[in-house]
PDB file of C-alpha atoms in Angstrom:
ATOM      1  CA  UNK M   1      -0.042  -0.010  -0.032  1.00 54.00           C
ATOM      2  CA  UNK M   2       2.757   2.420   0.891  1.00 52.00           C
ATOM      3  CA  UNK M   3       4.584   1.492  -2.413  1.00 56.00           C
ATOM      4  CA  UNK M   4       1.488   2.388  -4.445  1.00 58.00           C
ATOM      5  CA  UNK M   5       1.097   5.790  -2.737  1.00 56.00           C
ATOM      6  CA  UNK M   6       4.759   6.464  -3.482  1.00 58.00           C
ATOM      7  CA  UNK M   7       4.263   5.615  -7.152  1.00 57.00           C
ATOM      8  CA  UNK M   8       1.236   7.996  -7.384  1.00 59.00           C
ATOM      9  CA  UNK M   9       2.959  10.858  -5.721  1.00 56.00           C
ATOM     10  CA  UNK M  10       5.952  10.393  -8.068  1.00 58.00           C
ATOM     11  CA  UNK M  11       3.681  10.429 -11.255  1.00 61.00           C
ATOM     12  CA  UNK M  12       1.856  13.473 -10.066  1.00 57.00           C
ATOM     13  CA  UNK M  13       5.201  15.286  -9.478  1.00 58.00           C
ATOM     14  CA  UNK M  14       6.478  14.444 -12.749  1.00 57.00           C
ATOM     15  CA  UNK M  15       3.388  15.644 -14.469  1.00 56.00           C
ATOM     16  CA  UNK M  16       3.504  19.021 -12.624  1.00 56.00           C
ATOM     17  CA  UNK M  17       7.200  19.609 -13.662  1.00 56.00           C
ATOM     18  CA  UNK M  18       6.243  18.835 -17.181  1.00 56.00           C
ATOM     19  CA  UNK M  19       3.588  21.520 -17.272  1.00 55.00           C
ATOM     20  CA  UNK M  20       6.099  24.036 -15.621  1.00 53.00           C
ATOM     21  CA  UNK M  21       8.711  23.190 -18.101  1.00 51.00           C
ATOM     22  CA  UNK M  22       6.372  23.792 -20.970  1.00 50.00           C
ATOM     23  CA  UNK M  23       5.464  27.212 -19.552  1.00 52.00           C
ATOM     24  CA  UNK M  24       9.016  28.137 -19.515  1.00 50.00           C
ATOM     25  CA  UNK M  25       9.824  26.798 -22.979  1.00 50.00           C
ATOM     26  CA  UNK M  26      10.274  29.804 -25.390  1.00 50.00           C
ATOM     27  CA  UNK M  27       8.592  27.865 -28.186  1.00 49.00           C
ATOM     28  CA  UNK M  28       5.432  27.624 -26.460  1.00 44.00           C
ATOM     29  CA  UNK M  29       5.588  31.222 -25.159  1.00 49.00           C
ATOM     30  CA  UNK M  30       6.338  32.658 -28.743  1.00 48.00           C
ATOM     31  CA  UNK M  31       3.371  30.606 -30.256  1.00 47.00           C
ATOM     32  CA  UNK M  32       1.000  31.904 -27.607  1.00 43.00           C
ATOM     33  CA  UNK M  33       2.049  35.564 -28.188  1.00 47.00           C
ATOM     34  CA  UNK M  34       1.789  35.130 -31.956  1.00 44.00           C
ATOM     35  CA  UNK M  35      -1.775  33.639 -31.589  1.00 46.00           C
ATOM     36  CA  UNK M  36      -2.606  36.746 -29.362  1.00 46.00           C
ATOM     37  CA  UNK M  37      -1.088  39.124 -31.800  1.00 46.00           C
ATOM     38  CA  UNK M  38      -2.796  37.857 -35.130  1.00 46.00           C
ATOM     39  CA  UNK M  39      -6.422  38.774 -34.111  1.00 47.00           C
ATOM     40  CA  UNK M  40      -5.423  42.158 -32.791  1.00 47.00           C
ATOM     41  CA  UNK M  41      -3.436  42.896 -35.995  1.00 46.00           C
ATOM     42  CA  UNK M  42      -6.312  41.838 -38.176  1.00 49.00           C
ATOM     43  CA  UNK M  43      -8.739  43.998 -36.062  1.00 49.00           C
ATOM     44  CA  UNK M  44      -6.723  47.068 -36.613  1.00 50.00           C
ATOM     45  CA  UNK M  45      -6.430  46.448 -40.445  1.00 49.00           C
ATOM     46  CA  UNK M  46     -10.225  45.941 -40.729  1.00 51.00           C
ATOM     47  CA  UNK M  47     -10.878  48.912 -38.507  1.00 49.00           C
ATOM     48  CA  UNK M  48      -8.405  51.128 -40.692  1.00 51.00           C
ATOM     49  CA  UNK M  49      -9.979  49.793 -43.875  1.00 53.00           C
ATOM     50  CA  UNK M  50     -13.513  50.329 -42.716  1.00 53.00           C
ATOM     51  CA  UNK M  51     -12.644  53.908 -41.718  1.00 52.00           C
ATOM     52  CA  UNK M  52     -10.984  54.600 -44.925  1.00 52.00           C
ATOM     53  CA  UNK M  53     -14.122  53.389 -46.944  1.00 52.00           C
ATOM     54  CA  UNK M  54     -16.392  55.547 -44.800  1.00 53.00           C
ATOM     55  CA  UNK M  55     -14.139  58.627 -45.384  1.00 51.00           C
ATOM     56  CA  UNK M  56     -14.223  57.949 -49.323  1.00 50.00           C
ATOM     57  CA  UNK M  57     -17.987  57.603 -49.129  1.00 52.00           C
ATOM     58  CA  UNK M  58     -18.471  60.724 -47.190  1.00 51.00           C
ATOM     59  CA  UNK M  59     -16.088  62.454 -49.625  1.00 48.00           C
ATOM     60  CA  UNK M  60     -18.073  61.524 -52.648  1.00 48.00           C
ATOM     61  CA  UNK M  61     -21.376  62.870 -51.123  1.00 50.00           C
ATOM     62  CA  UNK M  62     -19.921  66.293 -50.425  1.00 52.00           C
ATOM     63  CA  UNK M  63     -21.305  69.177 -52.576  1.00 48.00           C
ATOM     64  CA  UNK M  64     -19.399  72.205 -53.030  1.00 54.00           C
ATOM     65  CA  UNK M  65     -21.227  75.385 -51.935  1.00 54.00           C
ATOM     66  CA  UNK M  66     -20.860  77.123 -55.316  1.00 56.00           C
ATOM     67  CA  UNK M  67     -22.422  74.158 -57.211  1.00 54.00           C
ATOM     68  CA  UNK M  68     -25.201  73.972 -54.647  1.00 55.00           C
ATOM     69  CA  UNK M  69     -25.818  77.683 -55.172  1.00 50.00           C
ATOM     70  CA  UNK M  70     -25.888  77.291 -58.981  1.00 50.00           C
ATOM     71  CA  UNK M  71     -28.349  74.423 -58.671  1.00 49.00           C
ATOM     72  CA  UNK M  72     -30.746  76.444 -56.445  1.00 48.00           C
ATOM     73  CA  UNK M  73     -30.519  79.513 -59.034  1.00 47.00           C
ATOM     74  CA  UNK M  74     -31.453  77.046 -61.989  1.00 47.00           C
ATOM     75  CA  UNK M  75     -34.440  75.611 -59.919  1.00 44.00           C
ATOM     76  CA  UNK M  76     -35.850  79.085 -58.964  1.00 54.00           C
ATOM     77  CA  UNK M  77     -35.134  81.002 -62.087  1.00 72.00           C
ATOM     78  CA  UNK M  78     -38.485  82.055 -63.696  1.00 86.00           C
ATOM     79  CA  UNK M  79     -39.406  84.156 -66.807  1.00 91.00           C
ATOM     80  CA  UNK M  80     -42.061  86.702 -67.674  1.00 95.00           C
ATOM     81  CA  UNK M  81     -44.179  83.848 -69.400  1.00 96.00           C
ATOM     82  CA  UNK M  82     -44.585  82.109 -66.089  1.00 95.00           C
ATOM     83  CA  UNK M  83     -45.156  84.944 -64.020  1.00 97.00           C
ATOM     84  CA  UNK M  84     -47.654  86.678 -66.384  1.00 98.00           C
ATOM     85  CA  UNK M  85     -49.568  83.438 -66.906  1.00 97.00           C
ATOM     86  CA  UNK M  86     -49.827  83.186 -63.111  1.00 97.00           C
ATOM     87  CA  UNK M  87     -51.206  86.878 -62.916  1.00 98.00           C
ATOM     88  CA  UNK M  88     -53.873  85.843 -65.515  1.00 97.00           C
ATOM     89  CA  UNK M  89     -54.760  82.876 -63.481  1.00 97.00           C
ATOM     90  CA  UNK M  90     -55.104  84.821 -60.225  1.00 96.00           C
ATOM     91  CA  UNK M  91     -57.082  87.667 -61.855  1.00 97.00           C
ATOM     92  CA  UNK M  92     -59.625  85.164 -63.342  1.00 95.00           C
ATOM     93  CA  UNK M  93     -60.155  83.406 -60.075  1.00 93.00           C
ATOM     94  CA  UNK M  94     -63.662  83.863 -58.808  1.00 89.00           C
ATOM     95  CA  UNK M  95     -63.193  83.648 -54.896  1.00 86.00           C
ATOM     96  CA  UNK M  96     -65.755  84.046 -52.149  1.00 83.00           C
ATOM     97  CA  UNK M  97     -63.803  86.920 -50.650  1.00 88.00           C
ATOM     98  CA  UNK M  98     -62.556  89.668 -53.051  1.00 90.00           C
ATOM     99  CA  UNK M  99     -59.841  90.650 -50.889  1.00 93.00           C
ATOM    100  CA  UNK M 100     -58.194  87.294 -51.109  1.00 94.00           C
ATOM    101  CA  UNK M 101     -57.925  87.704 -54.951  1.00 95.00           C
ATOM    102  CA  UNK M 102     -56.378  91.227 -54.568  1.00 96.00           C
ATOM    103  CA  UNK M 103     -53.819  90.007 -52.126  1.00 96.00           C
ATOM    104  CA  UNK M 104     -52.824  87.213 -54.546  1.00 96.00           C
ATOM    105  CA  UNK M 105     -52.465  89.695 -57.338  1.00 97.00           C
ATOM    106  CA  UNK M 106     -50.520  92.129 -55.141  1.00 97.00           C
ATOM    107  CA  UNK M 107     -47.946  89.342 -54.342  1.00 97.00           C
ATOM    108  CA  UNK M 108     -46.970  89.201 -58.036  1.00 98.00           C
ATOM    109  CA  UNK M 109     -45.959  92.727 -58.203  1.00 98.00           C
ATOM    110  CA  UNK M 110     -42.777  94.369 -56.953  1.00 98.00           C
ATOM    111  CA  UNK M 111     -42.961  96.855 -54.185  1.00 98.00           C
ATOM    112  CA  UNK M 112     -41.996  99.723 -56.522  1.00 97.00           C
ATOM    113  CA  UNK M 113     -43.766  98.435 -59.726  1.00 98.00           C
ATOM    114  CA  UNK M 114     -45.300 100.995 -62.078  1.00 98.00           C
ATOM    115  CA  UNK M 115     -48.107 100.864 -64.658  1.00 98.00           C
ATOM    116  CA  UNK M 116     -47.458 103.418 -67.628  1.00 97.00           C
ATOM    117  CA  UNK M 117     -48.679 104.374 -71.014  1.00 97.00           C
ATOM    118  CA  UNK M 118     -46.923 102.539 -73.816  1.00 97.00           C
ATOM    119  CA  UNK M 119     -47.292 105.476 -76.098  1.00 94.00           C
ATOM    120  CA  UNK M 120     -46.234 108.544 -73.958  1.00 94.00           C
ATOM    121  CA  UNK M 121     -44.556 106.727 -70.884  1.00 94.00           C
ATOM    122  CA  UNK M 122     -46.892 108.700 -68.563  1.00 96.00           C
ATOM    123  CA  UNK M 123     -47.242 106.888 -65.131  1.00 97.00           C
ATOM    124  CA  UNK M 124     -50.723 105.737 -64.222  1.00 96.00           C
ATOM    125  CA  UNK M 125     -50.113 103.847 -61.031  1.00 97.00           C
ATOM    126  CA  UNK M 126     -47.042 103.605 -58.929  1.00 98.00           C
ATOM    127  CA  UNK M 127     -46.323 101.141 -56.152  1.00 98.00           C
ATOM    128  CA  UNK M 128     -47.638  97.639 -55.067  1.00 97.00           C
ATOM    129  CA  UNK M 129     -50.339  99.154 -52.856  1.00 97.00           C
ATOM    130  CA  UNK M 130     -51.724 101.549 -55.544  1.00 97.00           C
ATOM    131  CA  UNK M 131     -51.832  98.708 -58.192  1.00 97.00           C
ATOM    132  CA  UNK M 132     -53.509  96.393 -55.808  1.00 96.00           C
ATOM    133  CA  UNK M 133     -56.127  98.914 -54.883  1.00 95.00           C
ATOM    134  CA  UNK M 134     -56.909  99.539 -58.639  1.00 95.00           C
ATOM    135  CA  UNK M 135     -57.955  95.891 -59.039  1.00 95.00           C
ATOM    136  CA  UNK M 136     -60.708  96.378 -56.377  1.00 93.00           C
ATOM    137  CA  UNK M 137     -62.810  97.940 -59.011  1.00 90.00           C
ATOM    138  CA  UNK M 138     -62.494  94.851 -61.292  1.00 92.00           C
ATOM    139  CA  UNK M 139     -64.380  91.520 -61.255  1.00 92.00           C
ATOM    140  CA  UNK M 140     -62.899  88.070 -61.979  1.00 94.00           C
ATOM    141  CA  UNK M 141     -63.042  87.183 -65.706  1.00 94.00           C
ATOM    142  CA  UNK M 142     -61.338  84.999 -68.001  1.00 95.00           C
ATOM    143  CA  UNK M 143     -58.024  86.437 -69.709  1.00 96.00           C
ATOM    144  CA  UNK M 144     -57.372  85.532 -73.357  1.00 96.00           C
ATOM    145  CA  UNK M 145     -54.166  86.268 -75.160  1.00 97.00           C
ATOM    146  CA  UNK M 146     -54.444  86.471 -79.085  1.00 97.00           C
ATOM    147  CA  UNK M 147     -50.739  87.081 -79.877  1.00 97.00           C
ATOM    148  CA  UNK M 148     -47.690  87.122 -77.811  1.00 98.00           C
ATOM    149  CA  UNK M 149     -43.925  88.078 -78.149  1.00 97.00           C
ATOM    150  CA  UNK M 150     -41.551  86.848 -75.510  1.00 97.00           C
ATOM    151  CA  UNK M 151     -38.199  88.582 -75.263  1.00 95.00           C
ATOM    152  CA  UNK M 152     -35.556  86.269 -73.665  1.00 88.00           C
ATOM    153  CA  UNK M 153     -34.053  87.088 -70.234  1.00 85.00           C
ATOM    154  CA  UNK M 154     -31.082  89.463 -69.756  1.00 78.00           C
ATOM    155  CA  UNK M 155     -28.970  89.794 -66.769  1.00 66.00           C
ATOM    156  CA  UNK M 156     -28.810  93.432 -65.531  1.00 62.00           C
ATOM    157  CA  UNK M 157     -25.016  93.665 -65.615  1.00 56.00           C
ATOM    158  CA  UNK M 158     -22.031  91.545 -65.039  1.00 53.00           C
ATOM    159  CA  UNK M 159     -21.410  93.174 -61.731  1.00 53.00           C
ATOM    160  CA  UNK M 160     -24.917  92.904 -60.356  1.00 58.00           C
ATOM    161  CA  UNK M 161     -26.237  89.992 -58.402  1.00 64.00           C
ATOM    162  CA  UNK M 162     -29.971  90.934 -59.187  1.00 71.00           C
ATOM    163  CA  UNK M 163     -32.064  88.323 -60.960  1.00 77.00           C
ATOM    164  CA  UNK M 164     -32.296  88.440 -64.783  1.00 83.00           C
ATOM    165  CA  UNK M 165     -35.374  90.144 -66.332  1.00 88.00           C
ATOM    166  CA  UNK M 166     -37.461  89.473 -69.438  1.00 94.00           C
ATOM    167  CA  UNK M 167     -40.335  91.139 -71.417  1.00 97.00           C
ATOM    168  CA  UNK M 168     -43.592  89.994 -72.667  1.00 97.00           C
ATOM    169  CA  UNK M 169     -45.955  91.737 -75.118  1.00 98.00           C
ATOM    170  CA  UNK M 170     -49.507  90.496 -75.199  1.00 98.00           C
ATOM    171  CA  UNK M 171     -52.180  91.486 -77.494  1.00 98.00           C
ATOM    172  CA  UNK M 172     -55.862  91.104 -76.351  1.00 98.00           C
ATOM    173  CA  UNK M 173     -59.178  91.480 -78.020  1.00 97.00           C
ATOM    174  CA  UNK M 174     -61.594  93.815 -76.442  1.00 96.00           C
ATOM    175  CA  UNK M 175     -62.830  92.601 -72.993  1.00 94.00           C
ATOM    176  CA  UNK M 176     -60.169  89.855 -72.530  1.00 96.00           C
ATOM    177  CA  UNK M 177     -57.332  91.874 -71.005  1.00 97.00           C
ATOM    178  CA  UNK M 178     -56.559  91.508 -67.194  1.00 96.00           C
ATOM    179  CA  UNK M 179     -58.556  94.581 -65.842  1.00 92.00           C
ATOM    180  CA  UNK M 180     -56.266  96.966 -67.577  1.00 90.00           C
ATOM    181  CA  UNK M 181     -57.396  99.695 -70.193  1.00 87.00           C
ATOM    182  CA  UNK M 182     -60.630 100.212 -71.936  1.00 91.00           C
ATOM    183  CA  UNK M 183     -62.814  97.030 -71.969  1.00 91.00           C
ATOM    184  CA  UNK M 184     -64.426  98.134 -75.297  1.00 94.00           C
ATOM    185  CA  UNK M 185     -61.021  98.429 -77.123  1.00 96.00           C
ATOM    186  CA  UNK M 186     -58.314  95.891 -78.093  1.00 97.00           C
ATOM    187  CA  UNK M 187     -55.218  96.216 -75.743  1.00 97.00           C
ATOM    188  CA  UNK M 188     -51.549  95.846 -75.965  1.00 98.00           C
ATOM    189  CA  UNK M 189     -49.649  95.245 -72.637  1.00 98.00           C
ATOM    190  CA  UNK M 190     -45.866  95.075 -72.248  1.00 98.00           C
ATOM    191  CA  UNK M 191     -44.673  93.356 -69.083  1.00 98.00           C
ATOM    192  CA  UNK M 192     -41.283  93.601 -67.541  1.00 97.00           C
ATOM    193  CA  UNK M 193     -40.562  90.917 -65.110  1.00 96.00           C
ATOM    194  CA  UNK M 194     -37.540  90.346 -62.850  1.00 94.00           C
ATOM    195  CA  UNK M 195     -37.345  87.164 -60.797  1.00 92.00           C
ATOM    196  CA  UNK M 196     -40.774  86.153 -59.679  1.00 94.00           C
ATOM    197  CA  UNK M 197     -42.185  89.669 -59.833  1.00 97.00           C
ATOM    198  CA  UNK M 198     -43.800  91.950 -62.383  1.00 98.00           C
ATOM    199  CA  UNK M 199     -41.698  95.288 -62.063  1.00 98.00           C
ATOM    200  CA  UNK M 200     -43.520  97.241 -64.808  1.00 98.00           C
ATOM    201  CA  UNK M 201     -46.564  97.165 -67.335  1.00 98.00           C
ATOM    202  CA  UNK M 202     -46.958  99.499 -70.294  1.00 98.00           C
ATOM    203  CA  UNK M 203     -50.325  99.573 -71.711  1.00 97.00           C
ATOM    204  CA  UNK M 204     -52.106 101.045 -74.764  1.00 97.00           C
ATOM    205  CA  UNK M 205     -55.364 100.755 -76.792  1.00 96.00           C
ATOM    206  CA  UNK M 206     -54.296  98.782 -79.933  1.00 95.00           C
ATOM    207  CA  UNK M 207     -55.855 100.484 -82.919  1.00 94.00           C
ATOM    208  CA  UNK M 208     -54.148  98.460 -85.673  1.00 96.00           C
ATOM    209  CA  UNK M 209     -56.460  95.448 -84.902  1.00 95.00           C
ATOM    210  CA  UNK M 210     -53.471  93.099 -84.747  1.00 97.00           C
ATOM    211  CA  UNK M 211     -55.283  91.044 -82.119  1.00 97.00           C
ATOM    212  CA  UNK M 212     -58.250  90.632 -84.484  1.00 96.00           C
ATOM    213  CA  UNK M 213     -56.174  89.059 -87.444  1.00 96.00           C
ATOM    214  CA  UNK M 214     -56.074  85.348 -86.944  1.00 95.00           C
ATOM    215  CA  UNK M 215     -53.388  85.126 -89.745  1.00 95.00           C
ATOM    216  CA  UNK M 216     -51.077  87.717 -88.317  1.00 96.00           C
ATOM    217  CA  UNK M 217     -47.365  86.777 -89.027  1.00 95.00           C
ATOM    218  CA  UNK M 218     -44.289  87.573 -87.014  1.00 95.00           C
ATOM    219  CA  UNK M 219     -43.188  89.794 -89.846  1.00 95.00           C
ATOM    220  CA  UNK M 220     -46.302  91.898 -89.936  1.00 96.00           C
ATOM    221  CA  UNK M 221     -46.257  92.260 -86.167  1.00 96.00           C
ATOM    222  CA  UNK M 222     -42.657  93.421 -85.935  1.00 95.00           C
ATOM    223  CA  UNK M 223     -43.455  96.012 -88.596  1.00 96.00           C
ATOM    224  CA  UNK M 224     -46.226  97.450 -86.666  1.00 97.00           C
ATOM    225  CA  UNK M 225     -46.537 100.779 -84.586  1.00 97.00           C
ATOM    226  CA  UNK M 226     -47.313  98.708 -81.444  1.00 97.00           C
ATOM    227  CA  UNK M 227     -44.141  96.697 -81.735  1.00 96.00           C
ATOM    228  CA  UNK M 228     -42.018  99.684 -82.420  1.00 96.00           C
ATOM    229  CA  UNK M 229     -43.390 101.368 -79.360  1.00 96.00           C
ATOM    230  CA  UNK M 230     -42.647  98.172 -77.280  1.00 97.00           C
ATOM    231  CA  UNK M 231     -39.191  97.708 -78.913  1.00 95.00           C
ATOM    232  CA  UNK M 232     -38.269 101.294 -77.997  1.00 95.00           C
ATOM    233  CA  UNK M 233     -39.093 100.666 -74.267  1.00 95.00           C
ATOM    234  CA  UNK M 234     -37.007  97.313 -74.183  1.00 94.00           C
ATOM    235  CA  UNK M 235     -33.993  98.837 -75.961  1.00 92.00           C
ATOM    236  CA  UNK M 236     -33.677 101.383 -73.108  1.00 90.00           C
ATOM    237  CA  UNK M 237     -32.725  98.646 -70.902  1.00 86.00           C
ATOM    238  CA  UNK M 238     -31.249  95.773 -72.949  1.00 87.00           C
ATOM    239  CA  UNK M 239     -29.720  95.175 -76.495  1.00 85.00           C
ATOM    240  CA  UNK M 240     -32.208  94.239 -79.123  1.00 84.00           C
ATOM    241  CA  UNK M 241     -31.093  93.648 -82.728  1.00 83.00           C
ATOM    242  CA  UNK M 242     -33.112  94.994 -85.852  1.00 79.00           C
ATOM    243  CA  UNK M 243     -34.339  91.583 -86.595  1.00 82.00           C
ATOM    244  CA  UNK M 244     -35.396  91.202 -82.958  1.00 84.00           C
ATOM    245  CA  UNK M 245     -33.831  87.588 -82.929  1.00 88.00           C
ATOM    246  CA  UNK M 246     -34.284  87.433 -79.074  1.00 89.00           C
ATOM    247  CA  UNK M 247     -38.029  87.868 -79.573  1.00 93.00           C
ATOM    248  CA  UNK M 248     -40.207  84.747 -79.933  1.00 95.00           C
ATOM    249  CA  UNK M 249     -43.650  85.152 -81.499  1.00 96.00           C
ATOM    250  CA  UNK M 250     -46.779  82.943 -80.741  1.00 96.00           C
ATOM    251  CA  UNK M 251     -50.011  83.380 -82.533  1.00 96.00           C
ATOM    252  CA  UNK M 252     -52.603  81.659 -80.209  1.00 95.00           C
ATOM    253  CA  UNK M 253     -55.226  82.038 -82.835  1.00 93.00           C
ATOM    254  CA  UNK M 254     -53.391  79.401 -84.915  1.00 88.00           C
ATOM    255  CA  UNK M 255     -52.881  76.786 -82.044  1.00 77.00           C
ATOM    256  CA  UNK M 256     -55.244  74.051 -81.610  1.00 62.00           C
ATOM    257  CA  UNK M 257     -57.121  73.837 -78.349  1.00 51.00           C
ATOM    258  CA  UNK M 258     -58.645  70.964 -76.475  1.00 52.00           C
ATOM    259  CA  UNK M 259     -61.943  70.889 -74.637  1.00 42.00           C
TER     260      UNK M 259
END
């Protein structure tokens, strides 16, 4: 019995020494350290790679302030066609409260807008408030344009940050103009629009019966007294060649309508 106990004790002591030796053996120690290093090295590489990808992705999404500003200007740029068409819609809208209609019309005019004579240049109305008040005497009614000339937008100057401006000459048969002039006479209305606002209107009774002629050509209109008067007004503020190549003509009497 004592012999067996001594043998067990001897085997246990030998096993303990072997474990201690293995801990001290450099080969085991290096292998253990290398196993510890590999995951940490991989984690750092993956973290660095992931961070680099995120930075590249963020850089690709960045938009330069100047490009952003140009995009905004393109989106919000409007011309006389859009603004005047809106004016016609608001004028013709029959609302329960007249003041709502007047307020909507006023919003389309600049604070210092003017309405003048196309023939003499005399000012009839000056300022948004006075213009809005004049429409209190009108009732909502449809607006119909017979002929139209749109003059392309022109920037005020290279050093100015103001919006570009454009012109629109509309010819109306008697009773179809938006509350301006004599309802019993044909009318010619020249609009000046800058940004989203009407800054000026020049009006006159149109005695050449241009609005009445369904076959009126661009050449005949550009040779008329009405266009000469409108052209003189436009040339005071922007270049306009003899052929008026910047002017685009539309004869709505020749256009097919639906409904």
